Short mmCIF file of C-alpha atoms in Angstrom, two decimals:
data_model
loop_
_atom_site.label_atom_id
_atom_site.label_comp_id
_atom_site.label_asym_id
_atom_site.label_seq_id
_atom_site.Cartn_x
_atom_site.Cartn_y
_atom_site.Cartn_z
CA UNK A 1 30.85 -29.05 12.69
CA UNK A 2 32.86 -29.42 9.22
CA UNK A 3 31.93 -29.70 6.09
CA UNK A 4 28.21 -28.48 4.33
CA UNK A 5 25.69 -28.97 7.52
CA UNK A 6 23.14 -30.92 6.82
CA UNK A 7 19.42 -32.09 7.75
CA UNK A 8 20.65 -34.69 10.07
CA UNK A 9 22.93 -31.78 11.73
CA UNK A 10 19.74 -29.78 11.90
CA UNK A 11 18.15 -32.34 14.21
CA UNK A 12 20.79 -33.13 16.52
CA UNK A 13 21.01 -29.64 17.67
CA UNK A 14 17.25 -29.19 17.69
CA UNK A 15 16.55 -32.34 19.48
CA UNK A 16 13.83 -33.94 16.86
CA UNK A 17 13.75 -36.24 13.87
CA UNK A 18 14.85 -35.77 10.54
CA UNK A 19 11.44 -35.91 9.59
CA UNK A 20 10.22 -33.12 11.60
CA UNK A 21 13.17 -30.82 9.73
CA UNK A 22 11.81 -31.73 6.59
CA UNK A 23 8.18 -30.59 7.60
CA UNK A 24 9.17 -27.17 9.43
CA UNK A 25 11.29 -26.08 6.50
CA UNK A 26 8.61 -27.34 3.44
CA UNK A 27 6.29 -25.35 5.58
CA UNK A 28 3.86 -28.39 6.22
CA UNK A 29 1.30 -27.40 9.11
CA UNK A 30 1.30 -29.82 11.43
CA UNK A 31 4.10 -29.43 13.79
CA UNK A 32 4.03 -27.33 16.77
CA UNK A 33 5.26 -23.35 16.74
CA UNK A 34 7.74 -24.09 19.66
CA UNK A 35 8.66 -27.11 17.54
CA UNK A 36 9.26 -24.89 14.55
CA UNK A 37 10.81 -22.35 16.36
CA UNK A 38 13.79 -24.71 17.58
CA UNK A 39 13.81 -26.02 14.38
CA UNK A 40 14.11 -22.08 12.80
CA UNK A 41 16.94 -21.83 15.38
CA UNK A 42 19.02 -25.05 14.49
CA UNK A 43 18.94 -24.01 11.08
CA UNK A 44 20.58 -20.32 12.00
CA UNK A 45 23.15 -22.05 14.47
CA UNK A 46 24.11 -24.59 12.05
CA UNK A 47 24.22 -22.66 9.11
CA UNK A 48 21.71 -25.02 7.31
CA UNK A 49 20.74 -23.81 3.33
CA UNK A 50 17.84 -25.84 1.90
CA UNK A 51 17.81 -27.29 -0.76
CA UNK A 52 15.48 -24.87 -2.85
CA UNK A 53 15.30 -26.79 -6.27
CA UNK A 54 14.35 -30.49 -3.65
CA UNK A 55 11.65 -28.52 -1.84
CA UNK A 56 9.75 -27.16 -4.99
CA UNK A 57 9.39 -30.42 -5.83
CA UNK A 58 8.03 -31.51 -2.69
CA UNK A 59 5.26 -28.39 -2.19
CA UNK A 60 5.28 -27.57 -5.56
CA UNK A 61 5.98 -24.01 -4.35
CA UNK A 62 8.58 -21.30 -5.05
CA UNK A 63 9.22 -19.77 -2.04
CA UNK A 64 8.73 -16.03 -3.62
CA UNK A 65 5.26 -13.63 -4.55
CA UNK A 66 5.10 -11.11 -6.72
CA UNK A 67 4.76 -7.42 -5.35
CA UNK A 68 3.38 -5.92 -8.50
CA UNK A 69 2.59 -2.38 -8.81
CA UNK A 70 0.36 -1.72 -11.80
CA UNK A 71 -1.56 0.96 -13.89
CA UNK A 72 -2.71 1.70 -16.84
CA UNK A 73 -1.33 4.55 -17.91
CA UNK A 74 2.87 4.59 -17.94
CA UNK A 75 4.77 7.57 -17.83
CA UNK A 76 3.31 10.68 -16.55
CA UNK A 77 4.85 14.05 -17.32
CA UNK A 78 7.45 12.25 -19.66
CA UNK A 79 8.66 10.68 -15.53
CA UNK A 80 9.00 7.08 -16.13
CA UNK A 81 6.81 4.83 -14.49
CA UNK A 82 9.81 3.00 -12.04
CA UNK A 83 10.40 7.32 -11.26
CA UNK A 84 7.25 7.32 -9.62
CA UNK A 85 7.12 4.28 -7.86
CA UNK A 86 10.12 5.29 -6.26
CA UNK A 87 9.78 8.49 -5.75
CA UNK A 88 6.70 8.20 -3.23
CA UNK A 89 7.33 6.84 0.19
CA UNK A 90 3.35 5.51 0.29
CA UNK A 91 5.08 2.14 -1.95
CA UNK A 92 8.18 1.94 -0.06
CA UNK A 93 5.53 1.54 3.14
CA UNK A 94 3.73 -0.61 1.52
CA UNK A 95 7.04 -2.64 0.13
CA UNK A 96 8.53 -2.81 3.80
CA UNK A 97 5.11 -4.23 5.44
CA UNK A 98 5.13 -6.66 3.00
CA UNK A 99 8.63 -7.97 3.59
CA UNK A 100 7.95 -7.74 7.43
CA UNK A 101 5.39 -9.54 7.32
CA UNK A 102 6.62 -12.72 4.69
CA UNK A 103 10.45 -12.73 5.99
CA UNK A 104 10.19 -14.38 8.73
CA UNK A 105 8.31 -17.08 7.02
CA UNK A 106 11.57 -17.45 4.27
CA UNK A 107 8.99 -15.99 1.25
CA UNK A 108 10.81 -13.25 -0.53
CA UNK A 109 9.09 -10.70 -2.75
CA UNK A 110 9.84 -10.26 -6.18
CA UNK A 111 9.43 -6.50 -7.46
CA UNK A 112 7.46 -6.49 -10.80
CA UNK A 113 5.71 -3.33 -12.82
CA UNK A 114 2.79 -3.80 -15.01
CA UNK A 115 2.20 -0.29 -16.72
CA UNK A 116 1.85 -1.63 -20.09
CA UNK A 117 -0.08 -4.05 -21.72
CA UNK A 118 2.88 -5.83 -22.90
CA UNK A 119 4.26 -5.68 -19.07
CA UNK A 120 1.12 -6.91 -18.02
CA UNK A 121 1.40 -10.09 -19.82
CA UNK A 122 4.86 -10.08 -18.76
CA UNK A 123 3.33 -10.38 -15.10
CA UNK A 124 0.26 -12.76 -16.23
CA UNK A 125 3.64 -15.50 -17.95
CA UNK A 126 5.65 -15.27 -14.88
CA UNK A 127 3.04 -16.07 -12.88
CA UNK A 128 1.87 -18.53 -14.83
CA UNK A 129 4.73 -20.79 -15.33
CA UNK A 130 4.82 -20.82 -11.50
CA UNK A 131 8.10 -18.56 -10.81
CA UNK A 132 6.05 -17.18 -8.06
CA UNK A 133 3.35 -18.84 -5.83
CA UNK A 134 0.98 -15.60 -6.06
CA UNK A 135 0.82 -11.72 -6.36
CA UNK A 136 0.29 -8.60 -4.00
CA UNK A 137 -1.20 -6.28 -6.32
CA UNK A 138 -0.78 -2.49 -6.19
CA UNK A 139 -2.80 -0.97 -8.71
CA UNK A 140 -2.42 2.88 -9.42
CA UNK A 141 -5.35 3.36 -11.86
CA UNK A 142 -8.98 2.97 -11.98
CA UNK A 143 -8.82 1.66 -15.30
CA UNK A 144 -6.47 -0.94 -14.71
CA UNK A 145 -7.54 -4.22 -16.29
CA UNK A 146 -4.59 -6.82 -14.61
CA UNK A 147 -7.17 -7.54 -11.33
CA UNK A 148 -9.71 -8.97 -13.95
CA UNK A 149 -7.08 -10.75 -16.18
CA UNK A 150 -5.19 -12.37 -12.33
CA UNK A 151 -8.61 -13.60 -11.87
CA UNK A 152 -9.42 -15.19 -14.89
CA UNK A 153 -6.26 -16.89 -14.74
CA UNK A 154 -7.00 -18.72 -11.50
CA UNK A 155 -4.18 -17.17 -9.57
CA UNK A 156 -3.59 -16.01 -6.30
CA UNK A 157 -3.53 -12.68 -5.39
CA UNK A 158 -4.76 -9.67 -2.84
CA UNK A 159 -5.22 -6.21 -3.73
CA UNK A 160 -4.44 -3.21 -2.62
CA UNK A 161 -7.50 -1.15 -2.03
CA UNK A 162 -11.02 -1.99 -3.46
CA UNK A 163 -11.24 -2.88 -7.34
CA UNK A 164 -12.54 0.19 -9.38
CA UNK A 165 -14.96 -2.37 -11.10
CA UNK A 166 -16.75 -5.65 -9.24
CA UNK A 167 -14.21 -8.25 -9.21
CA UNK A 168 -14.03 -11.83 -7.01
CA UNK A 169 -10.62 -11.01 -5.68
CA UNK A 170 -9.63 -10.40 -1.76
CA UNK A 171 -8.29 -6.80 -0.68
CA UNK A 172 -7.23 -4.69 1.73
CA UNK A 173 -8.33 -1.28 1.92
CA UNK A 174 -8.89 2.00 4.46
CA UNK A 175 -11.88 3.89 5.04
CA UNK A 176 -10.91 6.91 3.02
CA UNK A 177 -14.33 8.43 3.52
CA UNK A 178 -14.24 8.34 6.77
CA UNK A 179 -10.57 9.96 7.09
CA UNK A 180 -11.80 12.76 4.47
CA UNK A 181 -14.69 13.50 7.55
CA UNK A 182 -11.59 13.70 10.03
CA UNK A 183 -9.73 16.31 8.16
CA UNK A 184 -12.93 18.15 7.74
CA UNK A 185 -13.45 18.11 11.05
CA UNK A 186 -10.26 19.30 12.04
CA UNK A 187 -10.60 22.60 9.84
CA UNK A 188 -14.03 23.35 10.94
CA UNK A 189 -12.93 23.00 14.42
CA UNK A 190 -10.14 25.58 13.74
CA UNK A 191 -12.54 27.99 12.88
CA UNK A 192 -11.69 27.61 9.01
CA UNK A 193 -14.60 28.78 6.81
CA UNK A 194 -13.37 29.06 3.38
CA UNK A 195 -11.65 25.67 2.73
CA UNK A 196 -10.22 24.22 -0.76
CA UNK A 197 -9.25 20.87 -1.83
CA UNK A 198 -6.63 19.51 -4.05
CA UNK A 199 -7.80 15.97 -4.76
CA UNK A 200 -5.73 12.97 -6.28
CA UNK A 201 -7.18 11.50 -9.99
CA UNK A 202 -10.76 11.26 -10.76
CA UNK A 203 -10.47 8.12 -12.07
CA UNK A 204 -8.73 6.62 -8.59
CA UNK A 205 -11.48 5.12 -6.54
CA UNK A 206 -9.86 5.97 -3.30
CA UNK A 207 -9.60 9.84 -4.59
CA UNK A 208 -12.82 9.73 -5.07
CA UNK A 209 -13.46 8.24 -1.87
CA UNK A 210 -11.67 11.29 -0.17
CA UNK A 211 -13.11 13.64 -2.22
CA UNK A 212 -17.12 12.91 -1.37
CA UNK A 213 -16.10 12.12 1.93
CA UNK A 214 -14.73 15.47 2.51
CA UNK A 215 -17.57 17.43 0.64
CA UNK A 216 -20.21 14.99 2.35
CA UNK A 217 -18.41 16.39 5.66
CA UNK A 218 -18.31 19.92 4.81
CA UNK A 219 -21.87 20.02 3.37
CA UNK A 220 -23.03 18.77 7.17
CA UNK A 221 -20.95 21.84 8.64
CA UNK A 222 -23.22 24.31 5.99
CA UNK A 223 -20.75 24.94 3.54
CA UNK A 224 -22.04 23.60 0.33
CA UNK A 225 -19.65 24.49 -2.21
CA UNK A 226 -15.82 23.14 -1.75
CA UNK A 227 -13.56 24.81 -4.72
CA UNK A 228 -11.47 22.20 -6.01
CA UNK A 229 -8.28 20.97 -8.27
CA UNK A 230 -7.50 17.62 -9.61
CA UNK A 231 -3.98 16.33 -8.32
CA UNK A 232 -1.84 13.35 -9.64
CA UNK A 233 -0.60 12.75 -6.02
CA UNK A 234 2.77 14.13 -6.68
CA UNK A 235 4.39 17.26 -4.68
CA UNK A 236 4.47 19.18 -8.16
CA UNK A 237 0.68 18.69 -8.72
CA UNK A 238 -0.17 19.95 -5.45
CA UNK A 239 2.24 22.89 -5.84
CA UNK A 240 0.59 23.80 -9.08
CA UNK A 241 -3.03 22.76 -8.00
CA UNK A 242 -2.24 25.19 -4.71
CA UNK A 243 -1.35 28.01 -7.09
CA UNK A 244 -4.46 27.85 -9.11
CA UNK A 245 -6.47 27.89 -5.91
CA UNK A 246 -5.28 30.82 -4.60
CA UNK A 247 -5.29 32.48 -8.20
CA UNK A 248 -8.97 31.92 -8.20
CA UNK A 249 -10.21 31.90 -4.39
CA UNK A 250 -7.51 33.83 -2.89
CA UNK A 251 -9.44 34.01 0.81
CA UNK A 252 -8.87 30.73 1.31
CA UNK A 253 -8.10 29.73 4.97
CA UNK A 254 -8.14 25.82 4.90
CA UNK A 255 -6.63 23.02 2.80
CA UNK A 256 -7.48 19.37 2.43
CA UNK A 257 -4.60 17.64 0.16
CA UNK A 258 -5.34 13.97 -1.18
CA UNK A 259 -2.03 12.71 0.09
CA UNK A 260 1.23 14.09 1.77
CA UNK A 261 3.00 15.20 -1.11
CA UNK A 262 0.56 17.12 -2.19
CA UNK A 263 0.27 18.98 0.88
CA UNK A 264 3.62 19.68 0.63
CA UNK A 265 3.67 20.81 -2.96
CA UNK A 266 0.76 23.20 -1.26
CA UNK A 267 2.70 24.29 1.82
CA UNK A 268 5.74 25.46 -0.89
CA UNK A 269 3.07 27.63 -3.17
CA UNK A 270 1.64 29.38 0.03
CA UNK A 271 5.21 29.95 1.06
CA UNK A 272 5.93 31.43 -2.13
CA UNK A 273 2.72 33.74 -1.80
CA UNK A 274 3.85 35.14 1.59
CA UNK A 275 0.66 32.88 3.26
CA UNK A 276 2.11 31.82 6.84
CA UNK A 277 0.84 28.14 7.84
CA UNK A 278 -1.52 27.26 9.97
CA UNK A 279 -2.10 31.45 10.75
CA UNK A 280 -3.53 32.04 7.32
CA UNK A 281 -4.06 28.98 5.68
CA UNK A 282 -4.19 25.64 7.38
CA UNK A 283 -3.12 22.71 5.43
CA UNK A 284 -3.89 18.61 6.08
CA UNK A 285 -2.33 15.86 4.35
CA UNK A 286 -3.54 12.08 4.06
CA UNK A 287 -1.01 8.90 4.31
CA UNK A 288 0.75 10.54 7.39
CA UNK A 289 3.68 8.99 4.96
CA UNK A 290 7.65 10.35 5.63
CA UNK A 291 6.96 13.47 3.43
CA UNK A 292 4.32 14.69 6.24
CA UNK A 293 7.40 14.81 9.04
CA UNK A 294 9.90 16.26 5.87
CA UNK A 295 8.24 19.65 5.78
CA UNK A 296 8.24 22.40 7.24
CA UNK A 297 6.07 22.97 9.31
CA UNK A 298 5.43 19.38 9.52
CA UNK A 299 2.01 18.18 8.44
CA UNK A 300 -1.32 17.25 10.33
CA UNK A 301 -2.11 14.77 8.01
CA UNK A 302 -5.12 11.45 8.34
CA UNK A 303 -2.77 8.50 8.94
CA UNK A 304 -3.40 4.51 7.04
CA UNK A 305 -1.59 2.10 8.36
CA UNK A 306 0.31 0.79 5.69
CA UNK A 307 2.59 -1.62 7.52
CA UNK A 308 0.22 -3.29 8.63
CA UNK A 309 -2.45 -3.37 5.45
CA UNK A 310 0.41 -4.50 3.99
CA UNK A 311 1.17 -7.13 6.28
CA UNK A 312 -2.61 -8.59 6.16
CA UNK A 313 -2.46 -8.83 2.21
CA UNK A 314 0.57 -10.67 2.48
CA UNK A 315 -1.13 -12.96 5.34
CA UNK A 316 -4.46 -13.34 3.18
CA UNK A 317 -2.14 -14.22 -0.26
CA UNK A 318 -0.90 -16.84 1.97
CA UNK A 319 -4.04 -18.14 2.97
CA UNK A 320 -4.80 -18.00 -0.67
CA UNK A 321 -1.60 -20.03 -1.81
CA UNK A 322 -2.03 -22.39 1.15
CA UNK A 323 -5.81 -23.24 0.10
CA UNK A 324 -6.93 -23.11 -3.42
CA UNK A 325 -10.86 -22.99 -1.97
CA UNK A 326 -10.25 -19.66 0.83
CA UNK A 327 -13.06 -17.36 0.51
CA UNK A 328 -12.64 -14.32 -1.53
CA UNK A 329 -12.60 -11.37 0.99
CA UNK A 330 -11.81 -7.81 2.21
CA UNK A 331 -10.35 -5.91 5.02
CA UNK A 332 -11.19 -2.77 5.78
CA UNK A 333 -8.44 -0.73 8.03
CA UNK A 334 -10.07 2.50 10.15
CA UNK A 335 -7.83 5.98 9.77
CA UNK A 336 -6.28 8.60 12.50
CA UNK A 337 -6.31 12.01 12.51
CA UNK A 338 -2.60 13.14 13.26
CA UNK A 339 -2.12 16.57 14.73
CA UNK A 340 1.01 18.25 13.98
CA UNK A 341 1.75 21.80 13.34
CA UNK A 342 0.17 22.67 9.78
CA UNK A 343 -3.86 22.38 11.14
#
């Protein structure tokens, strides 16, 4: 074949009409999946590039959504926002069930961050002018106000996790109470009776979530009281929250950590105070993220699936983009208790 291929190519080696081409790559629904499939595979032998600029005017689509992870708050610790992001494996997870999920369907995600009011409206333009056909929303604070202002601007999105305040806007989510109960059970069934928690921030609905779950939990085994620190789900956090703990309840013999990297922030502090893990202290995590394998000794830790939470908010933002009229709704994802060698 010489020269640029081109639709007409793409038919003769699938065996269909031009026309079908043109409806398997402007993603129009009614042709068959083994259809589309030869069609997919025509376009890969040939070498076939659509035209991107023809087919936006046809669907009126870009091809692209926004993965925008948002809070209201900016740099923490003098880190820079972007710092964070990519310095915890929970949003590459996220990022990488995303993109499994949308490229196979040639829809590529665009990598936005909305910390600021100014970046927010950065966000609200782009999305606006139509650069991208919707949003996957990760929001990192309770306060953040960019689900409510997605909303009233009529545009499709999902987000991540349950909006802190009542919003009409679909989201996937994980029972965080009920993983909180797991890791509560695990300890008591250890024989742990003086147990500690490091939580993530207050104002984090999902923190909070794990939190009550895990006192709720506790409270049915008879213990009451649970002594507790606020973390920022970073590894330094739960280093210095593990300190304080043991500065001020230094019989502990059980740890619930918010996330992974606060666990491991905790398993470096008892290190440092000559506590072996799991003989004196046992210590679980909550992600089951790469930072629970990274340690030493490796983490029991309550797993979420973020792949695949990931993968459904990219599925239900497509449902979204594909019909102006889907019904707002939610997902809820169950957790797993992962056993390793910290509990």
């Amino acid at each position: 074949m010489q020269g640029t291929p081109t639709l007409e190519d793409v038919a003769r080696v699938a065996g269909v009409s031009r026309a079908t081409v043109s409806r398997v790559i402007n993603g129009i629904r009614n042709v068959a999946p083994d259809i589309q499939e030869t069609v997919q595979q025509a376009i890969a032998t040939t070498g076939y590039v659509p035209n991107r600029a023809a087919r936006s005017l046809v669907t009126r689509r870009t091809g692209s959504v926004a993965l925008v992870v948002s809070g209201a708050g900016g740099d923490v610790g003098g880190e820079p926002f972007e710092s964070q992001v990519f310095a915890d494996p929970f949003f590459g997870r996220v990022a990488g069930g995303a993109v499994a999920f949308l490229r196979p369907r040639g829809i590529h995600p665009v990598l936005m961050f909305a910390e600021t009011a100014h970046a927010r409206d950065q966000v609200i333009g782009y999305l606006r002018q139509g650069s991208a056909d919707g949003a996957l929303l990760v929001s990192t604070h309770g306060e953040d106000p960019l689900p409510r202002l997605i909303v009233e601007a009529g545009l499709p999105a999902v987000l991540w996790a349950r909006p802190a305040r009542p919003t009409p806007i679909s989201y996937v989510d994980l029972s965080h109470r009920a993983g909180a109960e797991l890791a509560a059970d695990r300890l008591v069934a250890r024989g742990c009776r003086r147990v500690a928690t490091i939580s993530g921030p207050f104002d984090v609905r999902a923190s909070q979530d794990r939190l009550s779950g895990f006192q709720d939990a506790m409270a049915r085994y008879g213990h009451p009281y649970i002594p507790g620190v606020e973390g920022n789900f970073t590894h330094d956090s739960g280093e210095a929250g593990m300190h304080r703990l043991l500065a001020e309840h230094p019989d502990i013999d059980g740890v619930f950590a918010a996330n992974d990297l606060m666990a491991q922030g905790a398993l470096l502090a008892l290190r440092e105070h000559g506590r072996a893990v799991p003989d004196d202290v046992a210590v679980i995590g909550f992600d089951d993220s790469s930072a629970a394998t990274a340690c030493r000794p490796q983490l029991t830790t309550v797993r979420q699936p973020m792949e695949d939470m990931a993968g459904e908010m990219a599925r239900l933002l497509l449902a979204h983009i594909e019909d102006p009229d889907f019904q707002v709704t939610s997902v809820i994802f169950p957790p797993a208790l992962v056993v390793r060698q910290s509990a």
